Amino acid sequence: MPELPEVEQVKKTLAPHVVGKTIKVVDVRLPRLIQYPSAEIFAQRLVDQKIESIERKGKYLRLNFGQNLYLLVHLRMTGALLAVNKAEEEPAYAKIKFELTGDEDLWFTDIRTFGTLYLIDNEDKSIEGYASLGPEPLSNELTIDYLEPICKKKSAAIKGVILDQKVIAGLGNIYADEALFLAGILPQRPANLLSKEEIVKLIKAINHVIAQGIKNHGTTFRNYQDADGNKGDNVKYLFVYGRKGEKCKVCGQELCGLKVAGRSSTYCAKCQR
DNA sequence: CTTCGTTCCTGGAAGC
DNA sequence: TGCTTCCAGGAACGAA
């Protein structure tokens, strides 16, 4: 599932293929993926737009066209943006084709079709999930002074708090489990019962796992691939995610599984308290 | 306001 | 072997 490091890797690999290219035709094969505006207007407005740059904010990618026109893409679970040579056959699960100037086209593919796309004017406040994103890991806004008061106000599980994109932008199930393991905190602990020291450790752990994920080009657990169709290398560095029933890499004890905040969670009952 | 459950979807794994 | 059931989860949404 694409989280911050995976989306960052898509941005890096996509940019050399598409920045400076102009969209000539848009073929939307699954209109419900277009959240705003209608699929018809979406396709029409993109014609002859030149891709000036690409940015990432949280798990969103933003293609900038100039004149305050932006394409927001959220990959959700299995969405992918692929640059494919026009001579090659189209990719599997192709849902949207952006015909570009040059030798390659841009494809949006999606197995489970949860991905969402938006074409917006200005850096609009109209897309709630995008406009309300909290600070990012590795930014100087994610501080103890920011996070501690938020935790103090919430009796819900800490894992749910750090998965909330309004609190921290970019964490998903994989990096949340990994950060909680590194910080030595059980995912089900009520956020308001964490000590200041624990929250400090958690912020450091979040920054660490995200930086490592980026360095390793993302985590490919099932379907994630970058714009070149390559997988990430980070899965071999995971301590807990997807390892329920296996031995803890630190203490050797069998890892536990539990539903927390509606998500499957894996943790070590000995290393995490 | 917060918190929690439901919903969307498909492929692969697990179960019978 | 082959069919059925379950599970994966980001985030919007509605209910309590």
PDB file of C-alpha atoms (C1' of nucleotides) in Angstrom:
ATOM      1  CA  MET A   1       0.000   0.000   0.000  1.00  0.00           C
ATOM      2  CA  PRO A   2       1.520   3.266  -0.982  1.00  0.00           C
ATOM      3  CA  GLU A   3       2.366   5.374   2.067  1.00  0.00           C
ATOM      4  CA  LEU A   4       4.615   8.444   2.185  1.00  0.00           C
ATOM      5  CA  PRO A   5       7.883   6.704   1.125  1.00  0.00           C
ATOM      6  CA  GLU A   6       6.178   4.855  -1.730  1.00  0.00           C
ATOM      7  CA  VAL A   7       4.445   7.984  -3.018  1.00  0.00           C
ATOM      8  CA  GLU A   8       7.743   9.857  -2.774  1.00  0.00           C
ATOM      9  CA  GLN A   9       9.392   7.152  -4.860  1.00  0.00           C
ATOM     10  CA  VAL A  10       6.614   7.367  -7.456  1.00  0.00           C
ATOM     11  CA  LYS A  11       7.172  11.123  -7.628  1.00  0.00           C
ATOM     12  CA  LYS A  12      10.910  10.725  -8.139  1.00  0.00           C
ATOM     13  CA  THR A  13      10.576   8.069 -10.812  1.00  0.00           C
ATOM     14  CA  LEU A  14       7.671   9.709 -12.606  1.00  0.00           C
ATOM     15  CA  ALA A  15       9.089  13.203 -12.918  1.00  0.00           C
ATOM     16  CA  PRO A  16      11.831  12.432 -15.492  1.00  0.00           C
ATOM     17  CA  HIS A  17       9.222  10.788 -17.732  1.00  0.00           C
ATOM     18  CA  VAL A  18       6.475  13.392 -17.684  1.00  0.00           C
ATOM     19  CA  VAL A  19       7.699  16.825 -16.610  1.00  0.00           C
ATOM     20  CA  GLY A  20       7.769  19.035 -19.687  1.00  0.00           C
ATOM     21  CA  LYS A  21       5.357  16.782 -21.585  1.00  0.00           C
ATOM     22  CA  THR A  22       1.904  17.885 -22.686  1.00  0.00           C
ATOM     23  CA  ILE A  23      -1.258  15.812 -22.345  1.00  0.00           C
ATOM     24  CA  LYS A  24      -2.925  15.258 -25.717  1.00  0.00           C
ATOM     25  CA  VAL A  25      -5.759  12.821 -24.982  1.00  0.00           C
ATOM     26  CA  VAL A  26      -7.265  11.487 -21.763  1.00  0.00           C
ATOM     27  CA  ASP A  27      -9.069   8.138 -21.860  1.00  0.00           C
ATOM     28  CA  VAL A  28     -10.998   7.528 -18.642  1.00  0.00           C
ATOM     29  CA  ARG A  29     -12.078   3.896 -18.559  1.00  0.00           C
ATOM     30  CA  LEU A  30     -13.454   3.909 -15.029  1.00  0.00           C
ATOM     31  CA  PRO A  31     -15.181   7.260 -14.498  1.00  0.00           C
ATOM     32  CA  ARG A  32     -15.935   6.773 -10.805  1.00  0.00           C
ATOM     33  CA  LEU A  33     -12.228   7.158  -9.996  1.00  0.00           C
ATOM     34  CA  ILE A  34     -12.569  10.825 -10.935  1.00  0.00           C
ATOM     35  CA  GLN A  35     -13.834  12.466  -7.765  1.00  0.00           C
ATOM     36  CA  TYR A  36     -13.908  16.013  -9.107  1.00  0.00           C
ATOM     37  CA  PRO A  37     -15.124  17.372 -11.446  1.00  0.00           C
ATOM     38  CA  SER A  38     -17.046  14.989 -13.752  1.00  0.00           C
ATOM     39  CA  ALA A  39     -14.969  12.511 -15.757  1.00  0.00           C
ATOM     40  CA  GLU A  40     -15.967  14.336 -18.968  1.00  0.00           C
ATOM     41  CA  ILE A  41     -14.823  17.757 -17.798  1.00  0.00           C
ATOM     42  CA  PHE A  42     -11.731  16.184 -16.229  1.00  0.00           C
ATOM     43  CA  ALA A  43     -10.718  14.691 -19.575  1.00  0.00           C
ATOM     44  CA  GLN A  44     -11.531  17.841 -21.574  1.00  0.00           C
ATOM     45  CA  ARG A  45      -9.701  20.289 -19.331  1.00  0.00           C
ATOM     46  CA  LEU A  46      -6.485  18.274 -19.304  1.00  0.00           C
ATOM     47  CA  VAL A  47      -6.053  18.346 -23.071  1.00  0.00           C
ATOM     48  CA  ASP A  48      -3.102  20.519 -24.128  1.00  0.00           C
ATOM     49  CA  GLN A  49      -2.009  21.051 -20.528  1.00  0.00           C
ATOM     50  CA  LYS A  50       1.733  20.909 -19.982  1.00  0.00           C
ATOM     51  CA  ILE A  51       3.025  19.147 -16.867  1.00  0.00           C
ATOM     52  CA  GLU A  52       5.274  21.752 -15.246  1.00  0.00           C
ATOM     53  CA  SER A  53       6.242  19.881 -12.080  1.00  0.00           C
ATOM     54  CA  ILE A  54       5.230  17.167  -9.595  1.00  0.00           C
ATOM     55  CA  GLU A  55       4.959  17.460  -5.846  1.00  0.00           C
ATOM     56  CA  ARG A  56       3.961  15.154  -3.020  1.00  0.00           C
ATOM     57  CA  LYS A  57       2.019  16.114   0.080  1.00  0.00           C
ATOM     58  CA  GLY A  58       1.212  13.310   2.488  1.00  0.00           C
ATOM     59  CA  LYS A  59       0.108  10.426   0.295  1.00  0.00           C
ATOM     60  CA  TYR A  60      -1.138  12.741  -2.447  1.00  0.00           C
ATOM     61  CA  LEU A  61       0.709  13.440  -5.653  1.00  0.00           C
ATOM     62  CA  ARG A  62       0.090  16.778  -7.325  1.00  0.00           C
ATOM     63  CA  LEU A  63       0.837  17.398 -10.973  1.00  0.00           C
ATOM     64  CA  ASN A  64       1.121  21.117 -11.614  1.00  0.00           C
ATOM     65  CA  PHE A  65       0.067  22.577 -14.947  1.00  0.00           C
ATOM     66  CA  GLY A  66       0.524  26.255 -14.316  1.00  0.00           C
ATOM     67  CA  GLN A  67      -2.282  28.815 -14.254  1.00  0.00           C
ATOM     68  CA  ASN A  68      -3.454  27.325 -10.976  1.00  0.00           C
ATOM     69  CA  LEU A  69      -4.537  24.004 -12.439  1.00  0.00           C
ATOM     70  CA  TYR A  70      -3.561  20.901 -10.470  1.00  0.00           C
ATOM     71  CA  LEU A  71      -4.158  17.180 -10.797  1.00  0.00           C
ATOM     72  CA  LEU A  72      -4.310  15.448  -7.426  1.00  0.00           C
ATOM     73  CA  VAL A  73      -3.798  11.692  -7.388  1.00  0.00           C
ATOM     74  CA  HIS A  74      -4.258   9.407  -4.380  1.00  0.00           C
ATOM     75  CA  LEU A  75      -3.156   5.816  -5.007  1.00  0.00           C
ATOM     76  CA  ARG A  76      -5.008   4.385  -1.966  1.00  0.00           C
ATOM     77  CA  MET A  77      -4.320   0.647  -1.888  1.00  0.00           C
ATOM     78  CA  THR A  78      -3.293  -0.543  -5.312  1.00  0.00           C
ATOM     79  CA  GLY A  79      -3.202   2.512  -7.567  1.00  0.00           C
ATOM     80  CA  ALA A  80      -0.097   3.065  -9.691  1.00  0.00           C
ATOM     81  CA  LEU A  81       1.159   5.673 -12.132  1.00  0.00           C
ATOM     82  CA  LEU A  82       3.247   4.114 -14.869  1.00  0.00           C
ATOM     83  CA  ALA A  83       5.228   5.643 -17.713  1.00  0.00           C
ATOM     84  CA  VAL A  84       4.987   3.220 -20.629  1.00  0.00           C
ATOM     85  CA  ASN A  85       6.514   3.457 -24.101  1.00  0.00           C
ATOM     86  CA  LYS A  86       3.841   3.832 -26.779  1.00  0.00           C
ATOM     87  CA  ALA A  87       5.269   0.800 -28.607  1.00  0.00           C
ATOM     88  CA  GLU A  88       4.653  -1.467 -25.625  1.00  0.00           C
ATOM     89  CA  GLU A  89       1.327  -3.039 -24.824  1.00  0.00           C
ATOM     90  CA  GLU A  90      -0.826  -1.346 -22.244  1.00  0.00           C
ATOM     91  CA  PRO A  91      -0.294  -2.256 -18.584  1.00  0.00           C
ATOM     92  CA  ALA A  92      -2.556  -4.602 -16.619  1.00  0.00           C
ATOM     93  CA  TYR A  93      -5.498  -3.069 -14.759  1.00  0.00           C
ATOM     94  CA  ALA A  94      -5.302   0.082 -16.887  1.00  0.00           C
ATOM     95  CA  LYS A  95      -7.978   2.524 -15.771  1.00  0.00           C
ATOM     96  CA  ILE A  96      -6.907   5.891 -17.206  1.00  0.00           C
ATOM     97  CA  LYS A  97      -4.619   6.662 -20.138  1.00  0.00           C
ATOM     98  CA  PHE A  98      -2.968  10.049 -20.477  1.00  0.00           C
ATOM     99  CA  GLU A  99      -1.543  10.293 -23.970  1.00  0.00           C
ATOM    100  CA  LEU A 100       1.509  12.517 -23.854  1.00  0.00           C
ATOM    101  CA  THR A 101       3.762  14.219 -26.341  1.00  0.00           C
ATOM    102  CA  GLY A 102       6.949  12.219 -26.823  1.00  0.00           C
ATOM    103  CA  ASP A 103       7.553   8.462 -26.759  1.00  0.00           C
ATOM    104  CA  GLU A 104       5.665   7.545 -23.629  1.00  0.00           C
ATOM    105  CA  ASP A 105       2.169   7.673 -22.218  1.00  0.00           C
ATOM    106  CA  LEU A 106       1.157   7.972 -18.590  1.00  0.00           C
ATOM    107  CA  TRP A 107      -1.165   5.286 -17.244  1.00  0.00           C
ATOM    108  CA  PHE A 108      -3.130   5.101 -14.042  1.00  0.00           C
ATOM    109  CA  THR A 109      -3.634   1.451 -13.149  1.00  0.00           C
ATOM    110  CA  ASP A 110      -5.496   0.054 -10.173  1.00  0.00           C
ATOM    111  CA  ILE A 111      -6.383  -3.502  -9.143  1.00  0.00           C
ATOM    112  CA  ARG A 112      -8.887  -2.682  -6.442  1.00  0.00           C
ATOM    113  CA  THR A 113      -9.967   0.636  -7.902  1.00  0.00           C
ATOM    114  CA  PHE A 114      -9.902   2.619  -4.678  1.00  0.00           C
ATOM    115  CA  GLY A 115      -7.651   5.262  -6.189  1.00  0.00           C
ATOM    116  CA  THR A 116      -8.970   8.811  -6.503  1.00  0.00           C
ATOM    117  CA  LEU A 117      -8.166  11.689  -8.851  1.00  0.00           C
ATOM    118  CA  TYR A 118      -9.179  15.339  -8.669  1.00  0.00           C
ATOM    119  CA  LEU A 119      -8.645  18.227 -11.041  1.00  0.00           C
ATOM    120  CA  ILE A 120      -8.657  21.449  -9.070  1.00  0.00           C
ATOM    121  CA  ASP A 121      -8.158  25.158  -9.543  1.00  0.00           C
ATOM    122  CA  ASN A 122      -5.848  26.902  -7.123  1.00  0.00           C
ATOM    123  CA  GLU A 123      -4.438  24.921  -4.275  1.00  0.00           C
ATOM    124  CA  ASP A 124      -8.013  24.654  -3.354  1.00  0.00           C
ATOM    125  CA  LYS A 125      -9.548  24.072   0.025  1.00  0.00           C
ATOM    126  CA  SER A 126     -12.366  22.117  -1.636  1.00  0.00           C
ATOM    127  CA  ILE A 127     -10.738  18.711  -1.307  1.00  0.00           C
ATOM    128  CA  GLU A 128     -11.157  18.135   2.404  1.00  0.00           C
ATOM    129  CA  GLY A 129      -8.725  15.246   2.794  1.00  0.00           C
ATOM    130  CA  TYR A 130      -6.000  17.193   1.013  1.00  0.00           C
ATOM    131  CA  ALA A 131      -6.630  20.567   2.594  1.00  0.00           C
ATOM    132  CA  SER A 132      -6.631  19.222   6.152  1.00  0.00           C
ATOM    133  CA  LEU A 133      -3.379  17.236   6.036  1.00  0.00           C
ATOM    134  CA  GLY A 134      -1.265  17.540   9.163  1.00  0.00           C
ATOM    135  CA  PRO A 135       2.507  18.032   9.311  1.00  0.00           C
ATOM    136  CA  GLU A 136       4.780  15.516   7.630  1.00  0.00           C
ATOM    137  CA  PRO A 137       7.333  13.219   9.187  1.00  0.00           C
ATOM    138  CA  LEU A 138      10.869  14.613   8.752  1.00  0.00           C
ATOM    139  CA  SER A 139       9.523  18.164   8.806  1.00  0.00           C
ATOM    140  CA  ASN A 140      10.357  20.628  11.551  1.00  0.00           C
ATOM    141  CA  GLU A 141       6.634  20.954  12.304  1.00  0.00           C
ATOM    142  CA  LEU A 142       6.397  17.448  13.751  1.00  0.00           C
ATOM    143  CA  THR A 143       7.592  18.328  17.234  1.00  0.00           C
ATOM    144  CA  ILE A 144       6.840  17.258  20.777  1.00  0.00           C
ATOM    145  CA  ASP A 145       5.124  20.623  21.308  1.00  0.00           C
ATOM    146  CA  TYR A 146       2.804  19.795  18.433  1.00  0.00           C
ATOM    147  CA  LEU A 147       2.063  16.137  19.125  1.00  0.00           C
ATOM    148  CA  GLU A 148       1.918  15.981  22.915  1.00  0.00           C
ATOM    149  CA  PRO A 149      -1.185  18.207  23.327  1.00  0.00           C
ATOM    150  CA  ILE A 150      -2.984  16.212  20.607  1.00  0.00           C
ATOM    151  CA  CYS A 151      -2.230  12.912  22.355  1.00  0.00           C
ATOM    152  CA  LYS A 152      -3.319  14.337  25.709  1.00  0.00           C
ATOM    153  CA  LYS A 153      -6.782  15.046  24.262  1.00  0.00           C
ATOM    154  CA  LYS A 154      -7.372  11.589  22.827  1.00  0.00           C
ATOM    155  CA  SER A 155      -8.356   8.447  24.671  1.00  0.00           C
ATOM    156  CA  ALA A 156      -8.283   6.374  21.471  1.00  0.00           C
ATOM    157  CA  ALA A 157      -5.425   4.010  20.640  1.00  0.00           C
ATOM    158  CA  ILE A 158      -2.150   5.721  19.762  1.00  0.00           C
ATOM    159  CA  LYS A 159      -1.994   3.789  16.515  1.00  0.00           C
ATOM    160  CA  GLY A 160      -5.249   5.364  15.357  1.00  0.00           C
ATOM    161  CA  VAL A 161      -3.898   8.804  16.245  1.00  0.00           C
ATOM    162  CA  ILE A 162      -0.737   8.482  14.157  1.00  0.00           C
ATOM    163  CA  LEU A 163      -2.724   6.993  11.265  1.00  0.00           C
ATOM    164  CA  ASP A 164      -4.985  10.077  11.222  1.00  0.00           C
ATOM    165  CA  GLN A 165      -3.792  12.125   8.249  1.00  0.00           C
ATOM    166  CA  LYS A 166      -4.951  15.322   9.954  1.00  0.00           C
ATOM    167  CA  VAL A 167      -2.512  14.597  12.794  1.00  0.00           C
ATOM    168  CA  ILE A 168       0.447  13.339  10.716  1.00  0.00           C
ATOM    169  CA  ALA A 169       0.416  13.209   6.921  1.00  0.00           C
ATOM    170  CA  GLY A 170       1.739  10.087   5.279  1.00  0.00           C
ATOM    171  CA  LEU A 171       1.716   7.182   7.704  1.00  0.00           C
ATOM    172  CA  GLY A 172      -0.204   4.021   6.812  1.00  0.00           C
ATOM    173  CA  ASN A 173      -0.463   0.631   8.425  1.00  0.00           C
ATOM    174  CA  ILE A 174       3.057  -0.557   7.625  1.00  0.00           C
ATOM    175  CA  TYR A 175       5.046   2.427   8.915  1.00  0.00           C
ATOM    176  CA  ALA A 176       2.694   2.954  11.873  1.00  0.00           C
ATOM    177  CA  ASP A 177       3.362  -0.589  13.130  1.00  0.00           C
ATOM    178  CA  GLU A 178       7.085  -0.204  12.504  1.00  0.00           C
ATOM    179  CA  ALA A 179       7.318   3.151  14.279  1.00  0.00           C
ATOM    180  CA  LEU A 180       5.421   1.852  17.326  1.00  0.00           C
ATOM    181  CA  PHE A 181       7.752  -1.141  17.523  1.00  0.00           C
ATOM    182  CA  LEU A 182      10.866   1.011  17.359  1.00  0.00           C
ATOM    183  CA  ALA A 183       9.434   3.334  20.000  1.00  0.00           C
ATOM    184  CA  GLY A 184       8.590   0.378  22.252  1.00  0.00           C
ATOM    185  CA  ILE A 185       4.928   1.368  22.473  1.00  0.00           C
ATOM    186  CA  LEU A 186       1.970  -1.004  22.138  1.00  0.00           C
ATOM    187  CA  PRO A 187      -0.411   0.057  19.334  1.00  0.00           C
ATOM    188  CA  GLN A 188      -3.489  -0.239  21.568  1.00  0.00           C
ATOM    189  CA  ARG A 189      -2.194   2.110  24.291  1.00  0.00           C
ATOM    190  CA  PRO A 190      -4.553   5.061  24.841  1.00  0.00           C
ATOM    191  CA  ALA A 191      -2.799   8.134  23.419  1.00  0.00           C
ATOM    192  CA  ASN A 192      -3.499  10.251  26.503  1.00  0.00           C
ATOM    193  CA  LEU A 193      -1.646   7.788  28.740  1.00  0.00           C
ATOM    194  CA  LEU A 194       1.669   8.080  26.906  1.00  0.00           C
ATOM    195  CA  SER A 195       4.449   9.906  28.720  1.00  0.00           C
ATOM    196  CA  LYS A 196       6.200  12.871  27.147  1.00  0.00           C
ATOM    197  CA  GLU A 197       9.330  10.726  26.808  1.00  0.00           C
ATOM    198  CA  GLU A 198       7.366   8.091  24.928  1.00  0.00           C
ATOM    199  CA  ILE A 199       5.950  10.664  22.511  1.00  0.00           C
ATOM    200  CA  VAL A 200       9.472  11.989  21.916  1.00  0.00           C
ATOM    201  CA  LYS A 201      10.615   8.432  21.141  1.00  0.00           C
ATOM    202  CA  LEU A 202       7.622   7.924  18.866  1.00  0.00           C
ATOM    203  CA  ILE A 203       8.386  11.030  16.800  1.00  0.00           C
ATOM    204  CA  LYS A 204      12.000   9.888  16.408  1.00  0.00           C
ATOM    205  CA  ALA A 205      10.828   6.410  15.402  1.00  0.00           C
ATOM    206  CA  ILE A 206       8.353   7.794  12.860  1.00  0.00           C
ATOM    207  CA  ASN A 207      11.080   9.918  11.299  1.00  0.00           C
ATOM    208  CA  HIS A 208      13.435   6.959  11.270  1.00  0.00           C
ATOM    209  CA  VAL A 209      11.101   4.476   9.580  1.00  0.00           C
ATOM    210  CA  ILE A 210       9.965   7.012   6.996  1.00  0.00           C
ATOM    211  CA  ALA A 211      13.542   8.045   6.161  1.00  0.00           C
ATOM    212  CA  GLN A 212      14.546   4.404   5.860  1.00  0.00           C
ATOM    213  CA  GLY A 213      11.543   3.636   3.668  1.00  0.00           C
ATOM    214  CA  ILE A 214      12.462   6.486   1.330  1.00  0.00           C
ATOM    215  CA  LYS A 215      16.099   5.380   1.243  1.00  0.00           C
ATOM    216  CA  ASN A 216      15.032   1.851   0.288  1.00  0.00           C
ATOM    217  CA  HIS A 217      12.627   3.071  -2.422  1.00  0.00           C
ATOM    218  CA  GLY A 218       9.526   2.023  -0.508  1.00  0.00           C
ATOM    219  CA  THR A 219       8.057  -1.209   0.793  1.00  0.00           C
ATOM    220  CA  THR A 220       6.593  -3.656  -1.708  1.00  0.00           C
ATOM    221  CA  PHE A 221       4.501  -6.063   0.321  1.00  0.00           C
ATOM    222  CA  ARG A 222       1.993  -6.949  -2.352  1.00  0.00           C
ATOM    223  CA  ASN A 223       1.383  -4.713  -5.306  1.00  0.00           C
ATOM    224  CA  TYR A 224       3.280  -1.474  -4.916  1.00  0.00           C
ATOM    225  CA  GLN A 225       5.487  -0.418  -7.833  1.00  0.00           C
ATOM    226  CA  ASP A 226       7.030   2.881  -8.882  1.00  0.00           C
ATOM    227  CA  ALA A 227       6.581   4.711 -12.204  1.00  0.00           C
ATOM    228  CA  ASP A 228       9.153   2.428 -13.851  1.00  0.00           C
ATOM    229  CA  GLY A 229       7.343  -0.684 -12.594  1.00  0.00           C
ATOM    230  CA  ASN A 230      10.063  -1.421 -10.020  1.00  0.00           C
ATOM    231  CA  LYS A 231       9.418  -2.719  -6.521  1.00  0.00           C
ATOM    232  CA  GLY A 232      10.751  -1.225  -3.258  1.00  0.00           C
ATOM    233  CA  ASP A 233      13.415  -2.929  -1.142  1.00  0.00           C
ATOM    234  CA  ASN A 234      12.248  -1.975   2.338  1.00  0.00           C
ATOM    235  CA  VAL A 235      10.284  -5.156   3.167  1.00  0.00           C
ATOM    236  CA  LYS A 236      13.419  -6.961   4.360  1.00  0.00           C
ATOM    237  CA  TYR A 237      13.985  -4.284   6.992  1.00  0.00           C
ATOM    238  CA  LEU A 238      10.526  -4.587   8.565  1.00  0.00           C
ATOM    239  CA  PHE A 239      10.490  -5.656  12.211  1.00  0.00           C
ATOM    240  CA  VAL A 240       6.799  -6.419  12.691  1.00  0.00           C
ATOM    241  CA  TYR A 241       4.462  -5.644   9.776  1.00  0.00           C
ATOM    242  CA  GLY A 242       3.298  -8.849   8.120  1.00  0.00           C
ATOM    243  CA  ARG A 243       5.317 -10.975  10.572  1.00  0.00           C
ATOM    244  CA  LYS A 244       2.572 -12.105  12.969  1.00  0.00           C
ATOM    245  CA  GLY A 245       3.509 -15.496  14.457  1.00  0.00           C
ATOM    246  CA  GLU A 246       7.151 -15.103  13.484  1.00  0.00           C
ATOM    247  CA  LYS A 247       9.949 -14.392  15.935  1.00  0.00           C
ATOM    248  CA  CYS A 248      10.787 -10.856  17.027  1.00  0.00           C
ATOM    249  CA  LYS A 249      14.055  -9.834  15.389  1.00  0.00           C
ATOM    250  CA  VAL A 250      15.152  -8.214  18.655  1.00  0.00           C
ATOM    251  CA  CYS A 251      14.106 -10.568  21.471  1.00  0.00           C
ATOM    252  CA  GLY A 252      13.054 -13.752  19.687  1.00  0.00           C
ATOM    253  CA  GLN A 253       9.570 -13.887  21.159  1.00  0.00           C
ATOM    254  CA  GLU A 254       6.618 -14.712  18.876  1.00  0.00           C
ATOM    255  CA  LEU A 255       4.953 -11.582  17.487  1.00  0.00           C
ATOM    256  CA  CYS A 256       1.294 -10.940  18.343  1.00  0.00           C
ATOM    257  CA  GLY A 257      -1.561  -9.819  16.117  1.00  0.00           C
ATOM    258  CA  LEU A 258      -4.504  -7.633  17.121  1.00  0.00           C
ATOM    259  CA  LYS A 259      -7.071  -5.393  15.433  1.00  0.00           C
ATOM    260  CA  VAL A 260      -6.382  -1.817  16.513  1.00  0.00           C
ATOM    261  CA  ALA A 261      -8.221   1.189  15.102  1.00  0.00           C
ATOM    262  CA  GLY A 262      -9.822  -1.196  12.610  1.00  0.00           C
ATOM    263  CA  ARG A 263      -6.464  -2.295  11.188  1.00  0.00           C
ATOM    264  CA  SER A 264      -4.535  -5.491  11.556  1.00  0.00           C
ATOM    265  CA  SER A 265      -1.605  -4.741  13.818  1.00  0.00           C
ATOM    266  CA  THR A 266       1.484  -6.735  14.684  1.00  0.00           C
ATOM    267  CA  TYR A 267       3.586  -6.099  17.753  1.00  0.00           C
ATOM    268  CA  CYS A 268       6.020  -7.675  20.197  1.00  0.00           C
ATOM    269  CA  ALA A 269       4.504  -7.996  23.679  1.00  0.00           C
ATOM    270  CA  LYS A 270       7.980  -8.039  25.207  1.00  0.00           C
ATOM    271  CA  CYS A 271       9.636  -5.153  23.335  1.00  0.00           C
ATOM    272  CA  GLN A 272       6.531  -2.942  23.344  1.00  0.00           C
ATOM    273  CA  ARG A 273       4.766  -1.773  26.506  1.00  0.00           C
TER     274      ARG A 273
ATOM    275  C1'  DC B   1     -16.786  17.396  19.704  1.00  0.00           C
ATOM    276  C1'  DT B   2     -14.830  12.149  19.769  1.00  0.00           C
ATOM    277  C1'  DT B   3     -14.866   7.412  18.712  1.00  0.00           C
ATOM    278  C1'  DC B   4     -16.071   3.475  16.372  1.00  0.00           C
ATOM    279  C1'  DG B   5     -18.160   0.601  12.715  1.00  0.00           C
ATOM    280  C1'  DT B   6     -19.261   0.297   7.808  1.00  0.00           C
ATOM    281  C1'  DT B   7     -18.351   0.802   3.078  1.00  0.00           C
ATOM    282  C1'  DC B   8     -15.966   0.547  -1.314  1.00  0.00           C
ATOM    283  C1'  DC B   9     -13.013  -3.267  -4.366  1.00  0.00           C
ATOM    284  C1'  DT B  10     -10.276  -7.491  -6.265  1.00  0.00           C
ATOM    285  C1'  DG B  11      -6.811 -11.107  -5.991  1.00  0.00           C
ATOM    286  C1'  DG B  12      -4.658 -14.388  -3.404  1.00  0.00           C
ATOM    287  C1'  DA B  13      -4.610 -17.317   0.513  1.00  0.00           C
ATOM    288  C1'  DA B  14      -6.901 -20.273   3.535  1.00  0.00           C
ATOM    289  C1'  DG B  15     -10.463 -23.530   4.560  1.00  0.00           C
ATOM    290  C1'  DC B  16     -13.552 -27.303   3.692  1.00  0.00           C
TER     291       DC B  16
ATOM    292  C1'  DT C   1      -8.721 -30.974  -6.775  1.00  0.00           C
ATOM    293  C1'  DG C   2     -11.993 -27.337  -6.760  1.00  0.00           C
ATOM    294  C1'  DC C   3     -15.172 -24.469  -4.835  1.00  0.00           C
ATOM    295  C1'  DT C   4     -16.312 -20.977  -1.182  1.00  0.00           C
ATOM    296  C1'  DT C   5     -15.008 -17.744   2.303  1.00  0.00           C
ATOM    297  C1'  DC C   6     -12.036 -14.569   4.256  1.00  0.00           C
ATOM    298  C1'  DC C   7      -8.743 -10.999   4.388  1.00  0.00           C
ATOM    299  C1'  DA C   8      -5.840  -7.025   3.007  1.00  0.00           C
ATOM    300  C1'  DG C   9      -6.712  -1.342   4.147  1.00  0.00           C
ATOM    301  C1'  DG C  10      -7.177   4.555   3.102  1.00  0.00           C
ATOM    302  C1'  DA C  11     -10.346   7.469   4.190  1.00  0.00           C
ATOM    303  C1'  DA C  12     -15.131   9.176   3.734  1.00  0.00           C
ATOM    304  C1'  DC C  13     -19.261   8.676   6.037  1.00  0.00           C
ATOM    305  C1'  DG C  14     -22.815   7.901   9.486  1.00  0.00           C
ATOM    306  C1'  DA C  15     -24.198   6.571  14.091  1.00  0.00           C
ATOM    307  C1'  DA C  16     -23.794   6.768  18.962  1.00  0.00           C
TER     308       DA C  16
END
